[in-house]
Coordinates of C-alpha atoms and ligand atoms in Angstrom, one line a residue:
X1064 CA -26.5 -129.9 0.7
X1065 CA -30.0 -129.5 2.0
X1066 CA -32.6 -127.4 0.2
X1067 CA -33.1 -123.9 1.6
X1068 CA -34.8 -120.6 1.2
X1069 CA -33.1 -117.4 2.5
X1070 CA -34.3 -113.9 3.1
X1071 CA -32.9 -111.3 5.6
X1072 CA -34.1 -107.8 5.4
X1073 CA -31.9 -106.1 8.1
X1074 CA -30.5 -102.8 6.9
X1075 CA -26.8 -102.8 8.1
X1076 CA -25.1 -99.5 8.8
X1077 CA -21.5 -100.5 9.5
X1078 CA -18.8 -98.1 10.5
X1079 CA -18.0 -95.1 12.7
X1080 CA -19.8 -91.8 12.5
X1081 CA -22.9 -93.1 10.8
X1082 CA -25.1 -92.6 13.9
X1083 CA -24.7 -88.9 13.9
X1084 CA -26.0 -88.5 10.4
X1085 CA -28.2 -91.5 9.9
X1086 CA -29.8 -92.5 13.2
X1087 CA -32.5 -89.9 13.2
X1088 CA -34.1 -90.8 9.9
X1089 CA -33.6 -94.5 10.5
X1090 CA -35.8 -94.2 13.6
X1091 CA -38.2 -91.5 12.5
X1092 CA -39.3 -93.3 9.4
X1093 CA -41.4 -95.5 11.6
X1094 CA -43.1 -92.7 13.6
X1095 CA -42.5 -90.3 16.5
X1096 CA -43.1 -92.5 19.5
X1097 CA -39.9 -94.4 20.4
X1098 CA -39.2 -96.9 23.2
X1099 CA -35.5 -96.5 24.0
X1100 CA -34.2 -99.7 25.7
X1101 CA -30.8 -100.1 27.3
X1102 CA -29.0 -102.0 30.0
X1103 CA -27.3 -101.2 33.3
X1104 CA -25.6 -97.9 32.4
X1105 CA -22.7 -98.6 30.1
X1106 CA -24.3 -96.3 27.4
X1107 CA -24.5 -93.5 30.0
X1108 CA -20.8 -93.9 30.9
X1109 CA -19.7 -93.9 27.3
X1110 CA -21.7 -90.8 26.3
X1111 CA -23.7 -92.7 23.8
X1112 CA -27.0 -92.1 25.7
X1113 CA -26.5 -88.4 25.5
X1114 CA -25.7 -88.5 21.8
X1115 CA -28.8 -90.6 21.0
X1116 CA -31.1 -88.3 23.0
X1117 CA -29.7 -85.2 21.3
X1118 CA -30.0 -86.7 17.8
X1119 CA -33.6 -87.8 18.5
X1120 CA -34.6 -84.6 20.5
X1121 CA -37.6 -83.9 18.3
X1122 CA -39.1 -87.4 18.9
X1123 CA -41.1 -88.6 21.8
X1124 CA -38.7 -90.9 23.8
X1125 CA -40.0 -93.3 26.4
X1126 CA -37.2 -95.2 28.3
X1127 CA -36.8 -98.7 29.5
X1128 CA -33.5 -99.0 31.5
X1129 CA -31.9 -101.8 33.4
X1130 CA -32.2 -104.7 31.0
X1131 CA -29.7 -107.2 32.6
X1132 CA -27.3 -109.7 31.0
X1133 CA -29.2 -113.0 30.4
X1134 CA -32.3 -110.7 30.1
X1135 CA -35.2 -111.5 32.4
X1136 CA -38.8 -111.8 31.4
X1137 CA -39.7 -109.1 33.8
X1138 CA -37.9 -106.5 31.6
X1139 CA -40.0 -107.7 28.7
X1140 CA -43.2 -107.4 30.8
X1141 CA -42.2 -103.8 31.7
X1142 CA -41.5 -103.1 28.0
X1143 CA -44.9 -104.5 26.9
X1144 CA -46.6 -102.2 29.3
X1145 CA -44.7 -99.1 28.2
X1146 CA -45.2 -99.9 24.5
X1147 CA -49.0 -100.2 24.9
X1148 CA -49.4 -97.2 27.2
X1149 CA -47.4 -94.9 24.9
X1150 CA -48.6 -96.2 21.5
X1151 CA -45.0 -96.9 20.6
X1152 CA -44.1 -96.9 16.9
X1153 CA -40.6 -98.2 17.0
X1154 CA -38.2 -99.8 19.5
X1155 CA -34.6 -98.4 19.7
X1156 CA -32.3 -100.9 21.5
X1157 CA -28.9 -99.6 22.5
X1158 CA -26.6 -102.1 24.0
X1159 CA -25.4 -105.7 23.8
X1160 CA -27.2 -108.9 22.9
X1161 CA -29.3 -108.9 26.1
X1162 CA -30.8 -105.5 25.3
X1163 CA -31.5 -106.3 21.7
X1164 CA -32.9 -109.8 22.5
X1165 CA -35.4 -108.4 25.1
X1166 CA -36.4 -105.6 22.7
X1167 CA -37.4 -108.1 20.0
X1168 CA -39.8 -109.9 22.3
X1169 CA -41.1 -106.5 23.6
X1170 CA -41.8 -105.7 19.9
X1171 CA -44.0 -108.7 19.7
X1172 CA -45.6 -108.3 23.1
X1173 CA -46.9 -104.9 22.2
X1174 CA -49.5 -106.7 20.1
X1175 CA -50.2 -109.5 22.7
X1176 CA -52.9 -109.3 25.4
X1177 CA -51.4 -112.0 27.7
X1178 CA -48.1 -112.6 29.5
X1179 CA -45.0 -112.3 27.2
X1180 CA -43.6 -115.5 28.8
X1181 CA -46.3 -117.3 26.6
X1182 CA -44.5 -116.0 23.6
X1183 CA -41.1 -117.3 24.8
X1184 CA -42.6 -120.8 25.5
X1185 CA -44.3 -120.9 22.1
X1186 CA -42.7 -118.9 19.3
X1187 CA -45.4 -119.9 16.8
X1188 CA -47.7 -117.4 18.7
X1189 CA -45.3 -114.6 17.6
X1190 CA -45.8 -115.4 14.0
X1191 CA -49.5 -114.7 14.3
X1192 CA -48.8 -111.3 15.8
X1193 CA -47.5 -108.1 14.4
X1194 CA -44.1 -106.9 15.6
X1195 CA -43.0 -103.3 16.1
X1196 CA -40.0 -102.3 14.0
X1197 CA -36.7 -102.5 15.9
X1198 CA -33.7 -100.3 15.3
X1199 CA -30.6 -101.2 17.3
X1200 CA -27.2 -99.7 18.1
X1201 CA -25.0 -102.7 19.0
X1202 CA -22.3 -102.1 21.6
X1203 CA -20.9 -105.6 22.1
X1204 CA -19.8 -108.1 19.5
X1205 CA -21.1 -111.6 20.3
X1206 CA -24.5 -112.8 19.6
X1207 CA -25.5 -112.0 16.0
X1208 CA -28.8 -110.8 17.3
X1209 CA -28.2 -107.6 15.2
X1210 CA -29.2 -109.5 12.1
X1211 CA -31.2 -112.5 13.2
X1212 CA -34.8 -113.1 14.5
X1213 CA -33.8 -114.9 17.7
X1214 CA -33.8 -113.9 21.4
X1215 CA -32.9 -115.8 24.5
X1216 CA -34.9 -114.9 27.6
X1217 CA -34.6 -116.1 31.2
X1218 CA -37.2 -116.7 33.8
X1219 CA -35.5 -116.9 37.2
X1220 CA -38.7 -118.2 38.9
X1221 CA -38.6 -121.4 36.8
X1222 CA -34.9 -121.6 36.1
X1223 CA -35.6 -121.4 32.4
X1224 CA -33.5 -119.8 29.8
X1225 CA -35.1 -120.3 26.4
X1226 CA -34.7 -119.3 22.8
X1227 CA -37.6 -117.6 21.0
X1228 CA -38.0 -116.5 17.4
X1229 CA -40.2 -113.8 15.8
X1230 CA -41.1 -113.1 12.2
X1231 CA -38.6 -110.2 11.8
X1232 CA -34.9 -109.5 12.1
X1233 CA -34.1 -105.9 13.2
X1234 CA -35.2 -103.3 10.7
X1235 CA -31.9 -101.3 10.9
X1236 CA -28.7 -102.2 12.8
X1237 CA -26.0 -99.7 13.5
X1238 CA -22.7 -101.5 13.9
X1239 CA -20.0 -99.0 15.0
X1240 CA -16.9 -101.0 16.1
X1241 CA -15.6 -98.0 18.0
X1242 CA -18.5 -98.3 20.4
X1243 CA -17.2 -101.7 21.5
X1244 CA -13.8 -100.3 22.6
X1245 CA -15.1 -99.8 26.2
X1246 CA -16.2 -103.5 26.5
X1247 CA -14.3 -105.1 29.4
X1248 CA -11.7 -107.8 28.7
X1249 CA -14.0 -110.4 30.3
X1250 CA -17.0 -109.5 28.0
X1251 CA -14.6 -109.2 25.0
X1252 CA -13.4 -112.7 25.6
X1253 CA -16.9 -114.0 26.2
X1254 CA -18.3 -112.4 23.1
X1255 CA -15.5 -113.8 21.0
X1256 CA -15.9 -117.3 22.3
X1257 CA -19.7 -116.9 21.7
X1258 CA -19.0 -116.1 18.0
X1259 CA -16.6 -119.0 17.7
X1260 CA -19.1 -121.3 19.3
X1261 CA -21.9 -120.2 16.8
X1262 CA -19.5 -121.3 14.1
X1263 CA -18.6 -124.7 15.6
X1264 CA -22.3 -125.4 16.2
X1265 CA -23.0 -124.9 12.5
X1266 CA -19.7 -126.4 11.1
X1267 CA -19.9 -129.7 12.8
X1268 CA -23.0 -130.9 11.0
X1269 CA -24.4 -134.2 9.8
X1270 CA -24.6 -132.8 6.2
X1271 CA -21.5 -133.6 4.2
X1272 CA -19.8 -131.8 1.3
X1273 CA -21.2 -128.3 2.0
X1274 CA -18.0 -126.6 1.0
X1275 CA -19.5 -123.2 0.6
X1276 CA -20.6 -123.0 4.2
X1277 CA -17.5 -124.9 5.5
X1278 CA -15.2 -122.4 3.8
X1279 CA -17.1 -119.3 4.9
X1280 CA -17.1 -120.6 8.5
X1281 CA -13.4 -121.5 8.4
X1282 CA -12.6 -118.0 7.3
X1283 CA -14.7 -116.4 10.1
X1284 CA -13.1 -118.8 12.6
X1285 CA -9.6 -117.8 11.6
X1286 CA -10.7 -114.1 11.9
X1287 CA -12.0 -114.5 15.5
X1288 CA -9.0 -116.6 16.6
X1289 CA -6.7 -114.0 15.3
X1290 CA -8.4 -110.8 16.5
X1291 CA -9.9 -111.8 19.9
X1292 CA -6.6 -111.8 21.8
X1293 CA -5.6 -108.5 20.1
X1294 CA -8.9 -106.9 21.2
X1295 CA -8.4 -108.2 24.8
X1296 CA -4.8 -106.8 24.8
X1297 CA -5.5 -103.6 23.0
X1298 CA -9.1 -102.5 23.6
X1299 CA -8.8 -99.5 21.3
X1300 CA -7.6 -101.4 18.2
X1301 CA -10.2 -100.5 15.6
X1302 CA -9.3 -103.3 13.2
X1303 CA -9.7 -105.9 16.0
X1304 CA -13.1 -104.5 17.0
X1305 CA -14.2 -104.2 13.4
X1306 CA -13.3 -107.8 12.5
X1307 CA -15.0 -109.1 15.7
X1308 CA -18.1 -107.0 15.0
X1309 CA -18.6 -108.2 11.5
X1310 CA -17.8 -111.8 12.5
X1311 CA -20.5 -111.6 15.2
X1312 CA -23.0 -110.6 12.5
X1313 CA -21.9 -113.0 9.8
X1314 CA -21.6 -116.0 12.2
X1315 CA -25.3 -115.9 13.0
X1316 CA -27.3 -114.0 10.4
X1317 CA -28.4 -117.3 8.8
X1318 CA -26.1 -117.2 5.8
X1319 CA -23.4 -119.7 6.9
X1320 CA -25.8 -122.3 8.0
X1321 CA -27.6 -122.7 4.7
X1322 CA -27.5 -126.2 3.4
X1323 CA -26.7 -127.7 6.8
X1324 CA -29.1 -129.6 9.1
X1325 CA -28.1 -127.1 11.8
X1326 CA -28.5 -129.0 15.1
X1327 CA -26.9 -127.2 18.1
X1328 CA -25.5 -128.9 21.2
X1329 CA -23.1 -126.7 23.3
X1330 CA -25.7 -123.9 23.4
X1331 CA -28.5 -125.8 25.0
X1332 CA -26.0 -127.3 27.5
X1333 CA -24.6 -123.8 28.3
X1334 CA -28.0 -122.2 28.6
X1335 CA -28.8 -124.4 31.5
X1336 CA -25.7 -123.1 33.3
X1337 CA -26.8 -119.5 32.7
X1338 CA -30.3 -120.4 33.8
X1339 CA -29.3 -121.9 37.1
X1340 CA -26.2 -119.9 37.9
X1341 CA -26.6 -116.7 35.8
X1342 CA -23.0 -117.0 34.4
X1343 CA -21.8 -115.2 31.3
X1344 CA -23.0 -117.1 28.2
X1345 CA -19.7 -117.0 26.3
X1346 CA -17.6 -118.0 29.3
X1347 CA -19.9 -121.0 29.8
X1348 CA -19.4 -121.9 26.1
X1349 CA -15.6 -121.7 26.5
X1350 CA -15.8 -124.3 29.3
X1351 CA -18.3 -126.6 27.5
X1352 CA -17.0 -126.6 23.9
X1353 CA -13.6 -128.3 24.2
X1354 CA -15.2 -131.1 26.2
X1355 CA -18.0 -131.4 23.8
X1356 CA -15.5 -131.8 21.0
X1357 CA -13.8 -134.6 22.8
X1358 CA -17.1 -136.3 23.3
X1359 CA -18.1 -136.2 19.6
X1360 CA -14.7 -137.1 18.2
X1361 CA -14.8 -140.6 16.8
X1362 CA -13.9 -142.6 13.7
X1363 CA -17.0 -141.1 12.0
X1364 CA -16.2 -137.5 12.8
X1365 CA -12.4 -137.5 12.7
X1366 CA -12.3 -136.4 9.1
X1367 CA -14.2 -133.2 9.8
X1368 CA -12.1 -132.5 12.9
X1369 CA -9.0 -133.0 10.8
X1370 CA -10.4 -130.5 8.2
X1371 CA -11.0 -128.1 11.0
X1372 CA -7.5 -128.6 12.3
X1373 CA -5.8 -128.1 9.0
X1374 CA -7.9 -125.3 7.6
X1375 CA -8.5 -123.3 10.8
X1376 CA -5.5 -124.0 13.0
X1377 CA -3.0 -124.7 10.2
X1378 CA -1.9 -128.0 11.7
X1379 CA 0.3 -130.0 9.3
X1380 CA 0.2 -133.7 9.9
X1381 CA -0.9 -136.6 7.7
X1382 CA -2.7 -138.4 10.5
X1383 CA -6.3 -137.2 10.9
X1384 CA -6.5 -138.4 14.6
X1385 CA -3.4 -136.5 15.5
X1386 CA -4.6 -133.3 13.8
X1387 CA -8.0 -133.6 15.5
X1388 CA -6.5 -134.1 19.0
X1389 CA -4.2 -131.1 18.5
X1390 CA -7.1 -129.0 17.2
X1391 CA -9.2 -129.6 20.3
X1392 CA -6.3 -128.8 22.6
X1393 CA -5.8 -125.6 20.5
X1394 CA -9.4 -124.6 21.1
X1395 CA -8.9 -125.1 24.8
X1396 CA -5.6 -123.1 24.8
X1397 CA -7.2 -120.2 22.8
X1398 CA -10.1 -119.9 25.4
X1399 CA -7.5 -120.0 28.2
X1400 CA -5.3 -117.4 26.5
X1401 CA -8.3 -114.9 26.5
X1402 CA -8.1 -114.9 30.3
X1403 CA -11.4 -116.6 31.2
X1404 CA -11.9 -119.7 33.4
X1405 CA -11.8 -123.1 31.7
X1406 CA -13.7 -125.1 34.4
X1407 CA -17.0 -124.7 36.3
X1408 CA -15.3 -124.1 39.6
X1409 CA -13.7 -121.1 37.8
X1410 CA -17.2 -119.6 37.6
X1411 CA -18.0 -120.6 41.1
X1412 CA -20.0 -123.7 40.3
X1413 CA -18.5 -126.1 42.8
X1414 CA -20.7 -129.1 43.0
X1415 CA -22.9 -131.4 40.9
X1416 CA -26.2 -130.6 42.6
X1417 CA -28.1 -129.5 39.4
X1418 CA -26.3 -131.6 36.8
X1419 CA -29.0 -134.1 36.4
X1420 CA -31.9 -131.6 36.2
X1421 CA -29.9 -129.4 33.8
X1422 CA -29.0 -132.3 31.6
X1423 CA -32.6 -133.4 31.4
X1424 CA -33.7 -130.0 30.4
X1425 CA -30.8 -129.5 27.9
X1426 CA -31.7 -132.8 26.1
X1427 CA -35.3 -131.9 26.0
X1428 CA -35.0 -128.3 24.9
X1429 CA -32.1 -129.0 22.4
X1430 CA -33.4 -132.3 21.2
X1431 CA -29.9 -133.6 21.9
X1432 CA -30.9 -137.2 21.7
X1433 CA -32.0 -137.0 18.1
X1434 CA -31.4 -133.9 16.1
X1435 CA -27.7 -132.9 16.5
X1436 CA -24.3 -133.7 15.1
X1437 CA -23.7 -136.6 17.6
X1438 CA -26.7 -137.5 19.8
X1439 CA -26.3 -137.1 23.5
X1440 CA -28.3 -138.8 26.2
X1441 CA -29.0 -137.3 29.6
X1442 CA -26.2 -139.4 31.1
X1443 CA -23.8 -138.1 28.4
X1444 CA -24.6 -134.5 29.3
X1445 CA -24.2 -135.2 33.0
X1446 CA -20.7 -136.8 32.2
X1447 CA -19.9 -133.7 30.1
X1448 CA -20.8 -131.4 33.0
X1449 CA -18.6 -133.6 35.3
X1450 CA -15.7 -133.3 32.8
X1451 CA -15.9 -129.5 33.2
X1452 CA -15.1 -129.7 36.9
X1453 CA -11.4 -130.3 36.3
X1454 CA -8.8 -129.7 33.6
X1455 CA -8.3 -133.4 33.2
X1456 CA -7.7 -134.4 29.6
X1457 CA -6.2 -131.0 28.6
X1458 CA -2.5 -130.0 28.9
Ligands
LIG2492 O1 -25.9 -103.5 30.8 P1 -24.8 -102.6 30.4 O2 -24.5 -101.5 31.4 O3 -25.0 -102.0 29.0 O4 -23.5 -103.5 30.4 C1 -23.3 -104.6 29.6 C2 -23.4 -105.9 30.3 O5 -23.1 -105.8 31.7 C3 -21.9 -104.6 29.1 N1 -21.7 -103.9 27.9 C4 -22.3 -103.9 26.7 N2 -21.8 -103.1 25.8 C5 -20.8 -102.4 26.4 C6 -20.7 -102.9 27.7 N3 -19.8 -102.4 28.6 C7 -19.0 -101.5 28.2 N4 -19.0 -101.0 27.0 C8 -19.9 -101.4 26.1 N5 -19.8 -100.9 24.8 O6 -21.6 -106.0 28.8 C9 -22.4 -106.8 29.7 C10 -23.0 -108.0 28.9 O7 -23.9 -107.5 28.0 P2 -24.9 -108.6 27.2 O8 -25.8 -107.8 26.3 O9 -25.5 -109.5 28.2 O10 -23.8 -109.4 26.3 P3 -24.0 -110.2 25.0 O11 -24.0 -109.3 23.8 O12 -22.9 -111.2 25.0 O13 -25.4 -110.9 25.1 C11 -25.5 -112.1 25.8 C12 -27.0 -112.6 25.7 O14 -27.3 -113.0 24.4 C13 -27.8 -114.3 24.3 C14 -27.1 -115.0 25.5 O15 -27.6 -116.2 25.9 C15 -27.1 -113.9 26.5 O16 -28.4 -113.9 27.2 N6 -27.7 -114.9 23.0 C16 -28.4 -114.4 22.0 C17 -28.4 -114.9 20.7 C18 -29.3 -114.4 19.7 N7 -30.2 -113.5 19.9 O17 -29.2 -114.9 18.5 C19 -27.5 -116.1 20.4 C20 -26.5 -116.3 21.4 O18 -26.0 -117.6 21.3 C21 -26.8 -116.0 22.8 O19 -27.4 -117.2 23.4
LIG2493 ZN1 -24.2 -117.9 21.7

């Protein structure tokens, strides 16, 4: 187990009916000037927008609407301008991961004189800046952004989709599972696969004998595997929504990765797909992950895959290789059972035009040739993209 230091100061308010009584003071503690950020309108359709405006009616609310999925740098630029012009004290993000991610970078940009894209390209700049406090009301379970310091921002002009980190996690996160009941089947599936992928990225790690983290991850994996299909079939099932929401937070708030080396592979490979084709992050991960598992399975890794198969998928067999193969097929079947595509043509990516350039970028950005569970060259990543064009290798 590697040495580590851990601190996370996000104040979590989990459960229904807390917003009504607690949101006002959670926001107002930072000052009267609020930048309210949200996406394309789901919060208006659900009535959440009206509730928030009513609860905060004595505060000065400035709005930034229209933050898109795979949030674009232009929204951050707009937010930077509004924050400066209106002497914003606190950002209130209401929405999914895209809204919260963009809001974190806006919170840093408020103290930056240049273009916020500089801060995405070089996170170290953000650690030299102040950051506005961020309160969020999460409406989609997926990213873990509600309790981590990360954001992923896209620049369509350069086909970049890059991670950036700031000094602070959100100050306060409201996690009301009932707010996620209106999430579509597609986004529910995608969010659940994203949570599962965060767990596989951390679990399959070079560090051995980290039973604390392995055990926590196995428990959260079993939770997501169990409740995701229920949430897809019964959107109003509170237990399903609650388990997915807390899994989202716990999968990526930093706790389960402690003691690991923490090198991620499927995410950098997927981020290229979203950068070039603007596909849904979790759906891309569902396509990539089973193929990545096949790529990394070897004599060296088979024991970990067998542990995964026995402890997560309850596969009973004495032969590690058999268990590993069944487990990888089980991941593929679970993704498919959620009703999302399992190949790139399924998300309308029909040719290999960008495979080479995407692979080069994924290897560079993700340091895939040196710092991950099993190293990948550019050619390996191209082969992986090619493998996602068909269902070959899966039953
Ligand atoms: O824009 P609105 O109208 O709000 O609609 C959104 C959007 O169209 C909709 N939605 C959200 N809550 C809803 C709802 N619809 C109905 N009812 C609700 N309650 O869902 C759509 C997708 O929203 P988005 O925020 O994009 O989804 P998600 O939370 O999955 O976030 C994805 C983004 O997060 C990044 C991804 O790369 C992607 O850009 N990630 C961020 C991470 C982090 N900060 O730590 C880690 C992740 O690995 C991930 O990369
Ligand atoms: Zn993710």
